[in-house]
């Protein structure tokens, strides 16, 4: 049978329809770039100390505080204690020994950098310091849940539906979140925003990969959505620099989501998905509309019955099969591919978000550090585009992961006074892991078949959230030992890079349509045997046999 690419080849490679889909779906990823990373500024912890009402001063470091508070050493600098005060009221000389107590009257925060953050709003310091990183963990739990549910919903009800539904969830609940009156309310809403954020990104990725042809797919995956995501990340420190109040910053980051509403009338459903559901007429209507936009006259019959027999996926009674995440474990090939991807995504998610959230612990201005980190993403995605275009998949991914691990390991041996070199090495590692993260989306799209592609990408990207939920605490380690997070992420990256070599090569191959078309893993000590080609009749019989046995 003819494959989908061959059937729709009359559309051309880069007509008005392809350009419009490329641009619109890429631009939709801009908000995703700053929603998850906004907590770098929303939850940053300004300098602070106990409030002492008897001094009649609410400003940080006001008169009398230096004599009424104990001191502590932080990173070699002696400062006023952040969480303790003297038990007895009054001025004390430096030689006296007095008992201390926790801050009973709240805290005074420095306003040199921020007007407010969620930390200053709800005093998330000292005994409650765990709440700030936990808010980020709650967000990633939402991302995890969204990854799981969106894949099932998308493969059952369509790519377009989940794409716009999750965009609405992310935008509307971000606006509501800006009006939170408690930390608990903020965290619950952040969970819902996380559900929409990753689901929207995955849906855009899948929709673009299935609407565009093979020649555009690599560019779309590594430059289109990825660079748009990076551009959103670049916008974050710029917004945060000029808007120092967390509520106004969150509102300013949320409102642009409403600008995407008109896209509903321009972006169609995926014809590949419609064909897999047996909705041939709807798929043909979309292809004909695309041909009209490209100024091309389509053939009288686009999809023949023989061409769509396997894609329709009917069971023996003529009913339509419903796929679940259990189908990702149906055969040994797809099961092994799924398990290896789960491990890789967990590792890459932990390292990527660990390095991103760790920018607040780096020396220097946090806005500049965040801007440099965002710039490293632009470089990472640009490099991965070139690598994906010319290098085998089984070379690109291991190279990115192993180089990232080695660079982060070198930080262990950098003298403490060479902060610039440490920052440079961290950003090189960030560039490599960013490239690996973006590349995984492309690679998974090519590894999983159409009937469970969005589900496969959803489940594996969901696994990365197990890593990202731990990432805030990995970054939090940096407040006590700045080298420890790098050592942890280094070891994980190197091990995962070696494991990724076992995945099959997919460069220049057609996207698989059926579960039976998934390739086996490539073991280090085993030479792969070529897959024998079967006739059209044999392929149809194998497809029907699998459907009857698993339907």
Coordinates of C-alpha atoms in Angstrom, one line a residue:
X1 CA 0.0 0.0 0.0
X2 CA 1.0 3.6 -0.5
X3 CA 2.0 5.5 2.6
X4 CA 0.4 8.8 3.7
X5 CA 3.4 10.9 2.5
X6 CA 3.1 9.4 -1.0
X7 CA -0.6 9.9 -1.2
X8 CA -0.4 13.6 -0.3
X9 CA 2.8 14.4 -2.2
X10 CA 0.8 16.4 -4.7
X11 CA 0.5 19.2 -2.1
X12 CA 4.1 20.1 -2.6
X13 CA 6.8 20.7 0.0
X14 CA 6.5 24.3 1.1
X15 CA 3.3 26.0 -0.1
X16 CA 1.1 28.6 1.6
X17 CA -0.7 26.0 3.6
X18 CA 2.5 24.5 5.0
X19 CA 3.9 27.9 5.8
X20 CA 0.8 29.0 7.6
X21 CA 0.7 25.8 9.7
X22 CA 4.4 26.1 10.5
X23 CA 4.1 29.7 11.7
X24 CA 0.8 29.4 13.6
X25 CA 1.7 26.2 15.5
X26 CA 5.2 27.5 16.2
X27 CA 4.0 30.8 17.6
X28 CA 1.5 29.0 19.9
X29 CA 4.5 27.7 21.9
X30 CA 5.7 31.2 23.0
X31 CA 3.6 31.2 26.3
X32 CA 4.8 27.7 27.2
X33 CA 8.4 29.1 27.3
X34 CA 7.7 31.5 30.3
X35 CA 4.8 29.8 32.2
X36 CA 6.9 27.1 33.8
X37 CA 10.0 29.3 34.3
X38 CA 8.2 32.3 35.8
X39 CA 8.7 30.9 39.3
X40 CA 12.4 31.9 39.0
X41 CA 11.1 35.4 39.7
X42 CA 7.7 34.8 41.2
X43 CA 9.2 32.8 44.1
X44 CA 12.6 34.4 44.4
X45 CA 13.6 34.9 48.1
X46 CA 14.8 38.5 48.8
X47 CA 17.1 39.3 51.7
X48 CA 15.1 39.3 55.0
X49 CA 15.2 39.3 58.7
X50 CA 12.8 39.3 61.7
X51 CA 10.4 42.2 62.1
X52 CA 10.9 44.0 65.5
X53 CA 7.8 46.1 66.2
X54 CA 9.5 48.1 69.1
X55 CA 12.0 49.7 66.6
X56 CA 9.1 51.3 64.7
X57 CA 10.8 50.5 61.4
X58 CA 9.4 48.3 58.6
X59 CA 12.3 48.8 56.2
X60 CA 14.9 46.2 55.7
X61 CA 18.1 46.9 57.6
X62 CA 16.5 49.9 59.4
X63 CA 18.1 51.7 62.3
X64 CA 18.7 49.5 65.4
X65 CA 18.3 46.2 63.7
X66 CA 22.1 45.6 63.6
X67 CA 22.2 45.7 67.4
X68 CA 18.9 43.8 68.0
X69 CA 19.5 40.7 65.8
X70 CA 22.1 38.0 65.9
X71 CA 24.3 37.4 62.9
X72 CA 25.0 34.4 60.7
X73 CA 27.5 33.6 58.0
X74 CA 26.2 32.8 54.5
X75 CA 28.7 32.0 51.7
X76 CA 31.5 33.6 53.6
X77 CA 29.6 36.8 54.3
X78 CA 28.4 37.8 57.8
X79 CA 24.8 39.1 57.7
X80 CA 21.9 39.7 60.1
X81 CA 20.1 36.4 61.0
X82 CA 17.3 35.6 58.6
X83 CA 15.2 33.5 60.9
X84 CA 16.2 34.3 64.5
X85 CA 16.1 37.2 66.9
X86 CA 17.2 37.9 70.5
X87 CA 14.8 36.8 73.1
X88 CA 15.3 39.9 75.2
X89 CA 14.3 43.3 73.8
X90 CA 16.9 46.1 73.4
X91 CA 20.3 46.9 72.1
X92 CA 23.1 44.4 72.8
X93 CA 26.8 44.7 72.6
X94 CA 28.7 42.3 70.4
X95 CA 30.3 40.4 73.4
X96 CA 27.0 39.5 75.1
X97 CA 25.5 36.0 74.9
X98 CA 21.8 36.0 74.6
X99 CA 19.2 33.3 73.8
X100 CA 17.4 33.6 70.5
X101 CA 13.9 32.7 69.2
X102 CA 12.2 32.5 65.9
X103 CA 10.6 35.5 64.3
X104 CA 7.3 35.9 66.2
X105 CA 6.2 39.1 64.5
X106 CA 6.8 38.3 60.9
X107 CA 9.6 39.4 58.6
X108 CA 11.0 42.5 56.9
X109 CA 12.0 41.9 53.3
X110 CA 14.4 44.0 51.1
X111 CA 12.7 45.8 48.3
X112 CA 15.9 46.6 46.5
X113 CA 15.0 44.1 43.7
X114 CA 11.4 43.1 44.1
X115 CA 8.2 45.0 45.1
X116 CA 6.7 41.6 46.0
X117 CA 7.0 37.9 45.3
X118 CA 4.9 35.0 46.6
X119 CA 7.6 34.6 49.3
X120 CA 7.1 38.1 50.6
X121 CA 3.3 37.9 50.2
X122 CA 2.9 34.8 52.4
X123 CA 6.2 34.8 54.4
X124 CA 7.5 31.6 52.7
X125 CA 10.9 31.6 54.6
X126 CA 12.5 29.9 57.5
X127 CA 10.0 27.2 58.8
X128 CA 7.9 27.7 55.7
X129 CA 10.8 27.9 53.2
X130 CA 9.9 24.5 51.8
X131 CA 6.7 25.9 50.3
X132 CA 8.4 28.0 47.6
X133 CA 10.1 25.0 45.8
X134 CA 7.1 22.8 46.6
X135 CA 4.9 25.3 44.6
X136 CA 7.1 24.4 41.6
X137 CA 6.8 20.7 42.4
X138 CA 3.0 21.1 42.4
X139 CA 3.2 22.7 39.0
X140 CA 5.1 19.8 37.6
X141 CA 2.7 17.3 39.2
X142 CA 0.1 19.2 37.1
X143 CA 2.3 18.8 34.1
X144 CA 2.6 15.1 34.8
X145 CA -1.1 14.7 35.0
X146 CA -1.7 16.8 31.9
X147 CA 0.8 14.7 29.9
X148 CA -0.9 11.5 30.8
X149 CA -4.5 12.7 30.2
X150 CA -3.8 14.8 27.1
X151 CA -2.3 11.8 25.2
X152 CA -5.4 9.7 25.8
X153 CA -7.8 12.5 25.0
X154 CA -5.9 13.6 21.9
X155 CA -5.7 10.1 20.4
X156 CA -9.4 9.5 21.1
X157 CA -11.0 12.9 20.4
X158 CA -8.4 14.6 18.1
X159 CA -5.4 16.8 18.1
X160 CA -7.2 20.1 17.4
X161 CA -9.6 19.7 20.3
X162 CA -6.9 19.1 23.0
X163 CA -4.7 21.8 21.5
X164 CA -7.2 24.6 21.9
X165 CA -8.7 23.2 25.2
X166 CA -5.3 23.2 26.9
X167 CA -4.4 26.6 25.6
X168 CA -7.6 28.0 27.2
X169 CA -6.9 26.2 30.5
X170 CA -3.3 27.6 30.7
X171 CA -4.4 31.2 29.9
X172 CA -7.6 31.4 32.0
X173 CA -6.3 29.8 35.1
X174 CA -3.1 31.9 35.0
X175 CA -5.2 35.0 35.1
X176 CA -7.2 33.6 38.1
X177 CA -3.9 32.6 39.7
X178 CA -2.8 36.3 39.8
X179 CA -5.7 37.0 42.1
X180 CA -4.8 34.2 44.6
X181 CA -5.4 35.2 48.3
X182 CA -3.4 32.3 49.8
X183 CA -0.5 30.1 49.1
X184 CA -2.8 27.1 49.0
X185 CA -5.0 28.7 46.3
X186 CA -1.9 29.7 44.3
X187 CA -0.6 26.2 44.3
X188 CA -3.9 24.5 43.4
X189 CA -4.3 26.9 40.4
X190 CA -0.6 26.4 39.5
X191 CA -1.4 22.6 39.3
X192 CA -4.1 23.3 36.8
X193 CA -1.9 25.7 34.8
X194 CA 0.7 22.9 34.6
X195 CA -1.8 20.5 33.2
X196 CA -2.5 22.9 30.3
X197 CA 1.1 24.0 29.7
X198 CA 2.7 20.7 28.6
X199 CA -0.5 19.3 27.0
X200 CA -0.7 22.3 24.8
X201 CA 3.0 22.1 23.8
X202 CA 2.7 18.3 23.0
X203 CA -0.5 18.8 21.0
X204 CA 1.0 21.6 18.9
X205 CA 4.1 19.4 18.3
X206 CA 2.1 16.4 17.2
X207 CA -0.4 18.4 15.1
X208 CA 2.5 20.1 13.3
X209 CA 4.4 16.9 12.8
X210 CA 1.3 15.2 11.2
X211 CA 0.2 18.2 9.1
X212 CA 3.6 18.9 7.6
X213 CA 5.6 16.7 5.3
X214 CA 8.9 15.0 6.1
X215 CA 11.0 17.8 4.7
X216 CA 9.4 20.4 7.0
X217 CA 9.1 18.1 10.1
X218 CA 12.7 18.4 11.3
X219 CA 12.7 22.1 10.9
X220 CA 9.4 22.5 12.7
X221 CA 10.4 20.2 15.6
X222 CA 13.9 21.7 16.2
X223 CA 13.4 25.3 15.1
X224 CA 9.7 26.1 14.9
X225 CA 8.2 25.2 18.2
X226 CA 11.5 25.0 20.0
X227 CA 12.8 28.4 19.1
X228 CA 9.3 29.9 19.8
X229 CA 9.5 28.3 23.3
X230 CA 13.0 29.7 23.7
X231 CA 11.7 33.2 22.6
X232 CA 9.1 33.0 25.3
X233 CA 11.8 32.1 27.8
X234 CA 13.8 35.2 26.6
X235 CA 10.8 37.4 27.2
X236 CA 10.5 36.3 30.8
X237 CA 13.5 38.2 32.3
X238 CA 12.6 41.2 30.2
X239 CA 9.0 41.3 31.6
X240 CA 10.3 40.6 35.1
X241 CA 12.9 43.4 34.9
X242 CA 10.2 46.0 34.3
X243 CA 7.4 44.5 36.4
X244 CA 8.6 43.8 40.0
X245 CA 5.3 42.9 41.5
X246 CA 4.4 39.3 41.2
X247 CA 0.7 39.7 40.6
X248 CA 1.2 42.2 37.8
X249 CA 3.9 40.1 36.3
X250 CA 1.8 37.0 36.2
X251 CA -1.1 38.9 34.7
X252 CA 1.2 40.4 32.0
X253 CA 2.4 36.9 31.1
X254 CA -1.1 35.5 31.0
X255 CA -2.9 38.0 28.8
X256 CA -1.1 37.2 25.5
X257 CA -2.7 33.8 25.5
X258 CA -6.0 35.4 24.4
X259 CA -4.4 36.5 21.2
X260 CA -4.4 32.9 20.0
X261 CA -8.2 32.5 19.8
X262 CA -8.5 33.4 16.1
X263 CA -6.2 30.4 15.3
X264 CA -9.2 28.1 15.7
X265 CA -10.5 29.1 12.2
X266 CA -7.1 28.5 10.5
X267 CA -5.7 25.3 12.0
X268 CA -7.4 22.1 10.9
X269 CA -7.6 18.6 12.4
X270 CA -4.8 16.2 11.6
X271 CA -5.7 14.2 8.5
X272 CA -3.5 11.3 9.7
X273 CA -5.5 11.1 12.9
X274 CA -8.8 11.2 11.0
X275 CA -7.7 8.4 8.7
X276 CA -6.7 6.3 11.7
X277 CA -10.3 6.7 13.0
X278 CA -11.8 5.8 9.6
X279 CA -13.1 9.3 8.9
X280 CA -11.9 9.3 5.3
X281 CA -14.3 12.0 4.0
X282 CA -13.2 14.5 6.6
X283 CA -9.5 13.8 5.9
X284 CA -10.0 14.3 2.2
X285 CA -11.9 17.6 2.8
X286 CA -8.9 19.0 4.7
X287 CA -6.4 17.8 2.1
X288 CA -8.5 19.4 -0.7
X289 CA -8.7 22.7 1.2
X290 CA -4.9 22.6 1.6
X291 CA -4.5 21.9 -2.1
X292 CA -6.8 24.9 -2.9
X293 CA -4.7 27.2 -0.6
X294 CA -1.6 26.0 -2.4
X295 CA -3.2 26.6 -5.8
X296 CA -3.1 22.9 -6.7
X297 CA -5.8 20.8 -8.3
X298 CA -6.1 17.5 -6.2
X299 CA -6.9 14.1 -7.9
X300 CA -10.5 13.0 -8.0
X301 CA -9.8 10.3 -5.5
X302 CA -7.1 11.0 -2.9
X303 CA -7.4 8.0 -0.5
X304 CA -8.2 4.7 -2.1
X305 CA -9.7 1.9 0.0
X306 CA -6.5 -0.2 -0.3
X307 CA -4.5 2.8 0.9
X308 CA -6.6 3.3 4.0
X309 CA -7.4 -0.3 5.0
X310 CA -4.7 -0.4 7.7
X311 CA -5.1 3.2 8.8
X312 CA -8.8 2.8 9.5
X313 CA -8.0 0.2 12.2
X314 CA -11.4 -1.6 12.3
X315 CA -12.0 -4.7 14.4
X316 CA -13.6 -7.9 13.1
X317 CA -17.2 -6.6 13.7
X318 CA -16.5 -3.4 11.8
X319 CA -16.3 -1.3 15.0
X320 CA -13.6 1.2 15.7
X321 CA -10.7 0.3 18.0
X322 CA -10.0 2.4 21.0
X323 CA -6.4 2.7 22.0
X324 CA -5.2 3.1 25.6
X325 CA -1.8 3.6 27.2
X326 CA -1.6 -0.2 27.6
X327 CA -1.1 -0.4 23.9
X328 CA 2.3 1.1 24.5
X329 CA 3.2 -2.2 26.1
X330 CA 1.4 -4.5 23.6
X331 CA 4.4 -5.8 21.6
X332 CA 8.0 -6.3 22.7
X333 CA 9.3 -3.6 20.3
X334 CA 7.0 -0.9 21.4
X335 CA 7.3 -2.0 25.1
X336 CA 11.1 -1.7 25.0
X337 CA 11.0 1.6 23.1
X338 CA 8.6 3.0 25.7
X339 CA 10.6 1.9 28.7
X340 CA 13.9 3.3 27.4
X341 CA 12.1 6.6 26.6
X342 CA 10.7 6.8 30.1
X343 CA 14.1 6.5 31.6
X344 CA 15.6 9.1 29.2
X345 CA 12.8 11.6 29.7
X346 CA 13.1 11.4 33.5
X347 CA 16.8 12.1 33.3
X348 CA 16.6 14.9 30.8
X349 CA 13.6 16.5 32.6
X350 CA 15.6 16.6 35.9
X351 CA 18.7 18.0 34.4
X352 CA 17.0 20.6 32.2
X353 CA 14.8 22.1 34.9
X354 CA 17.5 21.6 37.5
X355 CA 19.9 23.9 35.5
X356 CA 17.1 26.3 34.6
X357 CA 15.8 26.8 38.2
X358 CA 19.4 26.9 39.5
X359 CA 20.0 30.3 37.8
X360 CA 18.8 32.1 41.0
X361 CA 21.7 30.4 42.9
X362 CA 24.3 31.6 40.4
X363 CA 26.5 34.6 41.2
X364 CA 25.5 37.9 39.5
X365 CA 22.3 39.6 38.4
X366 CA 19.4 37.1 38.2
X367 CA 17.8 38.9 35.3
X368 CA 21.0 38.6 33.3
X369 CA 21.6 35.0 34.3
X370 CA 18.1 34.1 33.2
X371 CA 18.6 35.9 29.9
X372 CA 21.8 34.1 29.3
X373 CA 20.1 30.8 30.1
X374 CA 17.3 31.6 27.7
X375 CA 19.9 32.6 25.1
X376 CA 21.6 29.2 25.5
X377 CA 18.3 27.6 24.6
X378 CA 18.3 29.5 21.3
X379 CA 21.8 28.2 20.6
X380 CA 20.9 24.7 21.7
X381 CA 17.9 24.4 19.4
X382 CA 19.7 25.9 16.5
X383 CA 22.6 23.4 16.9
X384 CA 20.2 20.5 17.2
X385 CA 18.5 21.5 14.0
X386 CA 21.8 21.1 12.1
X387 CA 22.6 17.9 13.9
X388 CA 19.1 16.4 13.2
X389 CA 19.4 17.4 9.5
X390 CA 22.7 15.8 8.9
X391 CA 23.6 13.3 11.6
X392 CA 22.0 10.0 12.6
X393 CA 19.5 10.0 15.5
X394 CA 21.6 7.5 17.4
X395 CA 24.6 9.8 17.3
X396 CA 22.9 13.1 18.1
X397 CA 21.1 12.3 21.3
X398 CA 24.0 10.4 23.0
X399 CA 26.4 13.2 22.1
X400 CA 24.3 15.9 23.6
X401 CA 23.7 14.0 26.9
X402 CA 27.3 12.8 27.4
X403 CA 28.8 16.2 26.6
X404 CA 26.4 17.8 29.1
X405 CA 27.4 15.4 31.8
X406 CA 31.1 15.8 31.2
X407 CA 30.9 19.6 31.2
X408 CA 28.9 19.7 34.5
X409 CA 31.4 17.3 36.0
X410 CA 34.3 19.7 35.2
X411 CA 32.6 22.3 37.5
X412 CA 33.7 20.2 40.5
X413 CA 37.3 21.1 39.7
X414 CA 36.8 24.8 39.1
X415 CA 38.2 27.1 41.9
X416 CA 35.5 28.9 43.9
X417 CA 36.7 32.3 42.9
X418 CA 36.3 31.6 39.2
X419 CA 32.6 32.2 39.1
X420 CA 32.6 33.3 35.5
X421 CA 34.1 30.0 34.4
X422 CA 31.5 28.1 36.5
X423 CA 28.7 30.1 34.9
X424 CA 30.1 29.4 31.4
X425 CA 30.3 25.7 31.9
X426 CA 26.8 25.6 33.4
X427 CA 25.5 27.4 30.3
X428 CA 27.3 25.0 28.0
X429 CA 25.7 22.1 29.8
X430 CA 22.3 24.0 29.6
X431 CA 22.8 24.3 25.8
X432 CA 23.5 20.6 25.4
X433 CA 20.6 19.4 27.6
X434 CA 18.2 21.9 25.9
X435 CA 19.2 20.4 22.5
X436 CA 18.6 16.9 23.9
X437 CA 15.2 18.0 25.3
X438 CA 14.1 19.4 22.0
X439 CA 15.5 16.5 20.1
X440 CA 13.5 14.0 22.2
X441 CA 10.2 15.4 21.0
X442 CA 11.3 14.9 17.4
X443 CA 12.7 11.4 18.1
X444 CA 9.6 10.2 19.9
X445 CA 7.4 11.4 17.1
X446 CA 9.4 9.2 14.8
X447 CA 9.5 6.2 17.1
X448 CA 5.8 5.9 18.0
X449 CA 3.1 5.0 15.4
X450 CA 0.2 7.3 14.4
X451 CA -2.5 5.3 16.3
X452 CA -0.8 6.0 19.7
X453 CA 1.7 8.8 18.8
X454 CA 0.2 11.5 21.0
X455 CA -0.3 9.0 23.8
X456 CA 3.3 7.8 23.5
X457 CA 4.6 11.3 23.5
X458 CA 2.3 12.2 26.4
X459 CA 3.3 9.3 28.6
X460 CA 7.0 9.7 28.0
X461 CA 7.0 13.4 28.5
X462 CA 4.8 12.7 31.6
X463 CA 7.7 10.7 32.9
X464 CA 10.0 13.7 32.5
X465 CA 7.8 15.3 35.2
X466 CA 9.0 12.8 37.7
X467 CA 12.4 14.3 37.1
X468 CA 11.2 17.9 37.0
X469 CA 9.2 17.5 40.3
X470 CA 12.6 16.7 41.9
X471 CA 14.4 19.5 40.1
X472 CA 13.3 22.3 42.4
X473 CA 14.9 20.5 45.4
X474 CA 18.0 19.7 43.3
X475 CA 18.3 23.5 42.7
X476 CA 17.6 24.1 46.4
X477 CA 20.7 22.1 47.3
X478 CA 22.7 24.9 45.6
X479 CA 21.9 27.2 48.5
X480 CA 24.1 25.0 50.7
X481 CA 26.5 23.5 48.3
X482 CA 26.7 25.0 44.8
X483 CA 28.6 22.0 43.3
X484 CA 26.4 19.2 44.5
X485 CA 23.5 19.8 42.0
X486 CA 26.0 19.8 39.1
X487 CA 27.5 16.5 40.2
X488 CA 24.1 14.8 40.5
X489 CA 23.0 16.0 37.1
X490 CA 26.3 15.1 35.5
X491 CA 26.1 11.4 36.5
X492 CA 22.5 11.1 35.4
X493 CA 23.2 12.6 32.0
X494 CA 26.2 10.4 31.2
X495 CA 24.4 7.2 32.1
X496 CA 21.4 8.2 30.1
X497 CA 23.5 9.1 27.1
X498 CA 25.0 5.6 27.0
X499 CA 21.5 4.1 27.3
X500 CA 20.1 6.2 24.4
X501 CA 22.5 4.4 22.0
X502 CA 20.2 1.4 22.1
X503 CA 17.3 3.2 20.4
X504 CA 16.7 2.4 16.6
X505 CA 17.6 4.8 13.8
X506 CA 14.7 6.7 12.3
X507 CA 16.3 9.4 10.2
X508 CA 14.7 9.7 6.7
X509 CA 12.2 7.0 7.5
X510 CA 8.5 7.3 7.1
X511 CA 6.4 7.7 10.2
X512 CA 5.1 4.4 11.4
X513 CA 1.3 4.1 11.3
X514 CA 0.7 0.8 13.2
X515 CA 2.1 -0.7 16.4
X516 CA 3.4 -3.6 14.3
X517 CA 5.7 -1.2 12.4
X518 CA 7.7 -0.1 15.5
X519 CA 11.4 -1.0 15.2
X520 CA 13.3 -3.1 17.7
X521 CA 16.0 -1.8 20.0
X522 CA 19.7 -2.0 18.9
X523 CA 21.7 -3.8 21.5
X524 CA 25.4 -3.2 21.9
X525 CA 26.5 -6.7 21.3
X526 CA 23.8 -7.8 18.8
X527 CA 23.8 -7.2 15.1
X528 CA 20.4 -6.2 13.8
X529 CA 18.9 -8.4 11.1
X530 CA 17.2 -6.5 8.2
X531 CA 13.5 -6.6 8.3
X532 CA 12.0 -8.6 5.4
X533 CA 9.6 -6.7 3.3
X534 CA 6.2 -8.3 2.8
X535 CA 3.8 -7.9 0.0
X536 CA 0.7 -5.7 0.2
X537 CA -1.5 -8.7 0.8
X538 CA 0.7 -10.0 3.6
X539 CA 0.8 -6.6 5.3
X540 CA -3.0 -6.3 5.3
X541 CA -3.4 -9.8 6.7
X542 CA -0.9 -9.2 9.5
X543 CA -2.7 -6.0 10.4
X544 CA -6.0 -7.7 10.5
X545 CA -4.6 -10.6 12.5
X546 CA -3.2 -8.2 15.1
X547 CA -6.5 -6.3 15.3
X548 CA -8.5 -9.5 15.8
X549 CA -6.2 -10.7 18.5
X550 CA -6.0 -7.5 20.4
X551 CA -9.3 -5.8 19.5

